[in-house]
Short mmCIF file of C-alpha atoms and ligand atoms in Angstrom, two decimals:
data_model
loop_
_atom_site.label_atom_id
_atom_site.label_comp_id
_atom_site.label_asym_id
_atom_site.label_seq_id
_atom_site.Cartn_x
_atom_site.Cartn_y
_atom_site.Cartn_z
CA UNK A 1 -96.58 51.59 82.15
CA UNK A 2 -93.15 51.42 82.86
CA UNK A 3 -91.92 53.29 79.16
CA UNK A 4 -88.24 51.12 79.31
CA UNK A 5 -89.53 48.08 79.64
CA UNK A 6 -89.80 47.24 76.25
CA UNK A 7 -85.64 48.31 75.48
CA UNK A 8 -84.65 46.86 78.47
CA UNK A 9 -84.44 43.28 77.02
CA UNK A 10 -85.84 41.67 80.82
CA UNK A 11 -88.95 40.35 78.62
CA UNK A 12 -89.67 37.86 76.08
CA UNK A 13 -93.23 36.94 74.56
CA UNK A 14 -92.92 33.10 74.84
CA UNK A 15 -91.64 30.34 73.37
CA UNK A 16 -88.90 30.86 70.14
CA UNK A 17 -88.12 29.06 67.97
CA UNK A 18 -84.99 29.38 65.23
CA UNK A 19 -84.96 27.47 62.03
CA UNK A 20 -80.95 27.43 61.59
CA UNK A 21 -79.19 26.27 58.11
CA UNK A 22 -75.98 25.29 59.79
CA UNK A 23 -75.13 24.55 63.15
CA UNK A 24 -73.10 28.13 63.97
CA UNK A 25 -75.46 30.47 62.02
CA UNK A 26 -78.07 31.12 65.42
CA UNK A 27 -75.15 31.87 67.62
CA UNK A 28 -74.05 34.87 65.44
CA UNK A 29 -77.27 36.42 64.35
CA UNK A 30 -79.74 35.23 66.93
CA UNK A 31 -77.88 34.05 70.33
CA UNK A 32 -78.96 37.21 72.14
CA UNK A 33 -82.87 36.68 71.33
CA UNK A 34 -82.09 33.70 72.57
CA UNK A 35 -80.53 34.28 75.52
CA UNK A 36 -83.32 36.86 76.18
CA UNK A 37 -85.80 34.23 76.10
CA UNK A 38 -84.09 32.08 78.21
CA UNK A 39 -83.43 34.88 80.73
CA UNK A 40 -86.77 35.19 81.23
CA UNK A 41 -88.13 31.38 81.86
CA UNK A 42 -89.17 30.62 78.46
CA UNK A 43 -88.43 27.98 75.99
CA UNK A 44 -86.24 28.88 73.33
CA UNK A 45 -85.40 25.93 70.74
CA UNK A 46 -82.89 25.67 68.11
CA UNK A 47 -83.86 23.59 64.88
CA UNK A 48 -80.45 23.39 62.82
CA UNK A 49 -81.11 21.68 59.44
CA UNK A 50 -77.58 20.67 58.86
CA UNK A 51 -73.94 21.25 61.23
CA UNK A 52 -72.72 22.84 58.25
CA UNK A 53 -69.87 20.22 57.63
CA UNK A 54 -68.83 20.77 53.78
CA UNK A 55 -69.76 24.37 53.63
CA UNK A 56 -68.62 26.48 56.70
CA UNK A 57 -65.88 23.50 58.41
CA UNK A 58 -62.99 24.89 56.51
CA UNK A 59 -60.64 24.45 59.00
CA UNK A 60 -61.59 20.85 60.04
CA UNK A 61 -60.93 20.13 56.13
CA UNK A 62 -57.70 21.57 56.00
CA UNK A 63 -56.70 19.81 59.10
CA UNK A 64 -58.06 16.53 57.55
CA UNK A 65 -60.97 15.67 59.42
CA UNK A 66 -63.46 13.37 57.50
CA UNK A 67 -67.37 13.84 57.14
CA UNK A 68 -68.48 12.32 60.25
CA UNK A 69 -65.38 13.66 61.97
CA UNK A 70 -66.67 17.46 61.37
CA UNK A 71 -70.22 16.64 61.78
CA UNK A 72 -69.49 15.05 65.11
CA UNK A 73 -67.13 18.45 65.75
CA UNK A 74 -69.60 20.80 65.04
CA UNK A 75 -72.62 19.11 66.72
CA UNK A 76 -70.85 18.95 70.03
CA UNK A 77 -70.12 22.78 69.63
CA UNK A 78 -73.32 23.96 68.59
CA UNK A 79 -74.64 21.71 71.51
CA UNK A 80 -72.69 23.85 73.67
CA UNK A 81 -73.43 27.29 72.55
CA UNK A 82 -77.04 26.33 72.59
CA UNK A 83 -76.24 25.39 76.69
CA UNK A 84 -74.23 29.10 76.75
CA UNK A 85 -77.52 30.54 75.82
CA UNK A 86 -79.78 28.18 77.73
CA UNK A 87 -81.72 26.48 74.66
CA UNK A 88 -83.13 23.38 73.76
CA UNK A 89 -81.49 21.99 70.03
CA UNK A 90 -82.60 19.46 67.57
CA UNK A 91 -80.40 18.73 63.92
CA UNK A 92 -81.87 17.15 61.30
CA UNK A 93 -79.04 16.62 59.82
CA UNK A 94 -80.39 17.02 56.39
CA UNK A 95 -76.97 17.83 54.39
CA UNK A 96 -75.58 21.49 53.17
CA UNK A 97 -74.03 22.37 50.11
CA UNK A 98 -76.54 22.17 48.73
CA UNK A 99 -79.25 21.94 51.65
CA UNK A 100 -82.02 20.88 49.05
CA UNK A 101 -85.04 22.23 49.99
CA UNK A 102 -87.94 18.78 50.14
CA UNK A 103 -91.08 17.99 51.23
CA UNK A 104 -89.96 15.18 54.07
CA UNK A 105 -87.91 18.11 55.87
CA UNK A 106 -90.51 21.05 55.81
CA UNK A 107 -93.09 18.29 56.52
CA UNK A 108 -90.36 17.49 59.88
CA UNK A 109 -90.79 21.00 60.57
CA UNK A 110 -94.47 21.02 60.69
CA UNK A 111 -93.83 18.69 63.14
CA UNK A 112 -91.65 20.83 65.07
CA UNK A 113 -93.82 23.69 64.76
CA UNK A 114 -97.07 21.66 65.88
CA UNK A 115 -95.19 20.23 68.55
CA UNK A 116 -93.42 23.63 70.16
CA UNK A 117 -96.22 26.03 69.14
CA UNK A 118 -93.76 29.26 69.09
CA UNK A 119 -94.82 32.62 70.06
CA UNK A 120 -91.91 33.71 67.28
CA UNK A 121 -89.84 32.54 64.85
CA UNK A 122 -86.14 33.73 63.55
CA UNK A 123 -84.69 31.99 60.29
CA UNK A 124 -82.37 33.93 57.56
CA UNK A 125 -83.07 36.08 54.83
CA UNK A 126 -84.66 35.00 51.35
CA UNK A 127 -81.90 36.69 49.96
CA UNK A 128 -78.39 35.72 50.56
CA UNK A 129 -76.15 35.68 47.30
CA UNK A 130 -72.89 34.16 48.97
CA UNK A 131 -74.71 31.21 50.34
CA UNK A 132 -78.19 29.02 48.94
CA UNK A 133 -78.49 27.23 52.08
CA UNK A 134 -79.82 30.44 54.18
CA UNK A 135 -82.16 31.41 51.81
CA UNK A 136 -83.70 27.50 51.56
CA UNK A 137 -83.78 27.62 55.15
CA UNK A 138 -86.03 30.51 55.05
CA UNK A 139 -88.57 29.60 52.53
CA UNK A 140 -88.51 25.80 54.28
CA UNK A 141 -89.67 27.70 57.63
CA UNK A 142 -92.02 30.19 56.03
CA UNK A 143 -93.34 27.02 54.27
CA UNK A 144 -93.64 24.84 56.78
CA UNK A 145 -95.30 27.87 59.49
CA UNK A 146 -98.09 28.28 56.64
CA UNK A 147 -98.83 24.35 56.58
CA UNK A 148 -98.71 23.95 59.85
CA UNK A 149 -101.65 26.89 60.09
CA UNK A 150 -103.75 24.66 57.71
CA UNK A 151 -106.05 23.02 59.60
CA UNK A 152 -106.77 19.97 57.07
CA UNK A 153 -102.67 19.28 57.06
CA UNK A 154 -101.62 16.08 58.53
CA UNK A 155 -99.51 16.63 61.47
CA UNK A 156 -99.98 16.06 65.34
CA UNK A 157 -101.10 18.40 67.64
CA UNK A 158 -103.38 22.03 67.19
CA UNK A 159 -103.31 24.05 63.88
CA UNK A 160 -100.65 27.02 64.52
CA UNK A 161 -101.09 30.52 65.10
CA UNK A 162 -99.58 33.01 63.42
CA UNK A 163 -96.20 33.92 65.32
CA UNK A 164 -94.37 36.62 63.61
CA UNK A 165 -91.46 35.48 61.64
CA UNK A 166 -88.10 37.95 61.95
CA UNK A 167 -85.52 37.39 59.44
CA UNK A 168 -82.11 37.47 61.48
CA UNK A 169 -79.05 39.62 60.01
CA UNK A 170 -77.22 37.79 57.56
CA UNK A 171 -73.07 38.56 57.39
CA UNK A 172 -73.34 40.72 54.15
CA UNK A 173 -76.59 42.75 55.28
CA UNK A 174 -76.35 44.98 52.19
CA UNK A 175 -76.20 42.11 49.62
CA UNK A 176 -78.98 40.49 51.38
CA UNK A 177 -81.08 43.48 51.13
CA UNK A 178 -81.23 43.55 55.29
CA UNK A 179 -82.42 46.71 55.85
CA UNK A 180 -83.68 46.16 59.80
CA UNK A 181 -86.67 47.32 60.97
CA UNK A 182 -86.14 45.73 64.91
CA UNK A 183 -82.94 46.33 67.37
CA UNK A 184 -83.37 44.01 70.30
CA UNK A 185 -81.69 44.95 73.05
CA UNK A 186 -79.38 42.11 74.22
CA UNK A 187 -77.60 44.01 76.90
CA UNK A 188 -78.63 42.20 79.63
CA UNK A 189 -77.34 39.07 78.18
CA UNK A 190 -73.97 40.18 75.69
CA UNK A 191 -71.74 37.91 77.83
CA UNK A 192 -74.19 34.79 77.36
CA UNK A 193 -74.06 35.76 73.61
CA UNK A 194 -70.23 35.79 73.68
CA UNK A 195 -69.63 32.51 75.51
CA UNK A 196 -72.14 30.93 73.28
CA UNK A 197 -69.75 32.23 69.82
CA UNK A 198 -66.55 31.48 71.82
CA UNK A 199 -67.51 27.73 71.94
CA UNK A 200 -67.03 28.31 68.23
CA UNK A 201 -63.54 28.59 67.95
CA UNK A 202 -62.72 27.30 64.15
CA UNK A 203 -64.56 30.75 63.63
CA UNK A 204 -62.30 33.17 65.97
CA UNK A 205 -62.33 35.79 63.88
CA UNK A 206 -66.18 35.99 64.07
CA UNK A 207 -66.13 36.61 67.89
CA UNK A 208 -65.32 40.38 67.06
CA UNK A 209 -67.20 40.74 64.45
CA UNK A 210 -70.30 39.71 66.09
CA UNK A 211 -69.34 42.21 68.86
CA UNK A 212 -68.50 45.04 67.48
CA UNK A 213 -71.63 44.86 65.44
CA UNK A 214 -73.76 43.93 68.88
CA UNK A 215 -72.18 47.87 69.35
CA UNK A 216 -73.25 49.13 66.16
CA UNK A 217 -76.72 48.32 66.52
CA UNK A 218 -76.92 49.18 70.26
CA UNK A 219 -75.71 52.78 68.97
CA UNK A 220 -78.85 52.76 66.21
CA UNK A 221 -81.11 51.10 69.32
CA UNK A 222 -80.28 54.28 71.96
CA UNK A 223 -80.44 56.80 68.68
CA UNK A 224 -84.11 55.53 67.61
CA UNK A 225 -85.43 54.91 71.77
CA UNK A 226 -84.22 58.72 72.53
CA UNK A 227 -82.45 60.61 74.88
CA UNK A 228 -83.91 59.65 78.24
CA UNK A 229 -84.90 56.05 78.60
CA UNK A 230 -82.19 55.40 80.55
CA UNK A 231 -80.36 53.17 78.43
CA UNK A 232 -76.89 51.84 79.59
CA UNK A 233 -73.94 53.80 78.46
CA UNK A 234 -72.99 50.77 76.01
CA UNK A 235 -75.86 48.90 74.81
CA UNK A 236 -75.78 45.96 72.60
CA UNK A 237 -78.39 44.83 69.88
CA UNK A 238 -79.51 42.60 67.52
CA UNK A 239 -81.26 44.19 64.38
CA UNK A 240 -83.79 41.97 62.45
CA UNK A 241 -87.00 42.28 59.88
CA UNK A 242 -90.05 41.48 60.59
CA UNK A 243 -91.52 39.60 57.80
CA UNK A 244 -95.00 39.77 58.44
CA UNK A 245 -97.19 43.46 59.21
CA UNK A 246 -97.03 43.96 63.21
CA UNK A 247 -101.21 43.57 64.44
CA UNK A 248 -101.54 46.37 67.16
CA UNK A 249 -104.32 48.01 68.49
CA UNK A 250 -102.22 51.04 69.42
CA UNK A 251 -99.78 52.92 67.40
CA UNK A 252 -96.81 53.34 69.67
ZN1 ZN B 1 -74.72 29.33 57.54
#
């Protein structure tokens, strides 16, 4: 068994999907996982349930866009930083600000989940105090992952699995009460991950941020593999808690 295979980001388990609240949120805390999955000739799709056009368009609004304007904006951008990181996207354009969490939009992704049968799943943290949409997100996947498991629920296709769920890292980690238990290495596939949040450009400022934490949890990733995997000099990462107990039939 090659022992750097698993830090070395050149595999991915099958397909994933990410249940998105707004149509920039998978770039920042998931677009290497993505890009990883991509990389290595798997499906990766992106469900966004809304573009994110009253809450996180600020600029748009100042510069006097209207509603359809910025939804039109931010689908086309999200469009292309799904391309950047080579994944399929849907939007269900189900409003934000409030995203109101209903039965018609987990019961669409039920659908999605029956249809796409992913190996894993990334949505946001159930906690988020700056922002009710991530959090509704995440309880409308978890939701919608445990109906689609039920074999008597109406929906095409095979009764799921159960594909872990990873919560991905929110902006505030500490006020979300992120405390990661996963670094992914995204090494292999930091320049996707940065062309994907530069097709984001009402959110410039971002672009660093998202690197320099990449960094920061490439520095934890190297400090928790060891010494002498033969990491590179600078690796990148993307941190993330698993939701549900890893199964294993090995302790390694
Ligand atoms: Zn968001």
């Amino acid at each position: 068994m090659n022992t750097t295979s698993s830090t070395t980001g050149a595999q991915a388990t099958g397909p994933l999907l990410v249940i998105s609240a707004h149509a920039g949120d998978f770039v920042w805390r998931a677009g290497g996982a993505i890009a990883l999955t991509a990389a290595a000739g798997q499906r990766a799709k992106v469900v966004c349930l809304s573009y994110g056009e009253r809450g996180e368009s600020a600029r748009a609004w100042r510069e006097g866009k209207n509603l359809e304007e910025i939804k039109a904006v931010r689908r086309a951008e999200a469009e292309q930083a799904a391309a950047a990181l080579g994944a399929e996207i849907e939007f269900l354009d189900a409003g934000d600000y409030p995203l109101l969490e209903t039965q018609e939009l987990t019961d669409r992704l039920v659908h999605v989940y029956r249809e796409f049968e992913p190996a894993v799943v990334l949505t946001h943290t159930l906690a988020d105090p700056y922002n009710g949409d991530h959090p509704a997100a995440a309880r409308m996947a978890i939701q919608a992952r445990i109906l689609a498991q039920a074999i008597g629920y109406e929906a095409p296709g095979e009764p799921l699995g159960a594909p872990p769920v990873f919560h991905f890292e929110p902006h505030q980690p500490e006020q979300c009460d992120f405390r990661p238990d996963t670094l992914l290495d995204i090494t292999s596939v930091f320049d996707r991950k940065r062309k994907a949040m530069e097709c984001l450009p009402a959110q410039q400022h971002m672009w660093d941020y998202y690197t320099d934490l990449a960094k920061r949890r490439g520095v934890q990733l190297k400090r928790n593999a060891g010494p002498n995997l033969g990491l590179p000099h600078t690796c990148m990462a993307e941190a993330f808690v698993r939701l549900y107990p890893q199964t294993t039939g090995v302790l390694a």
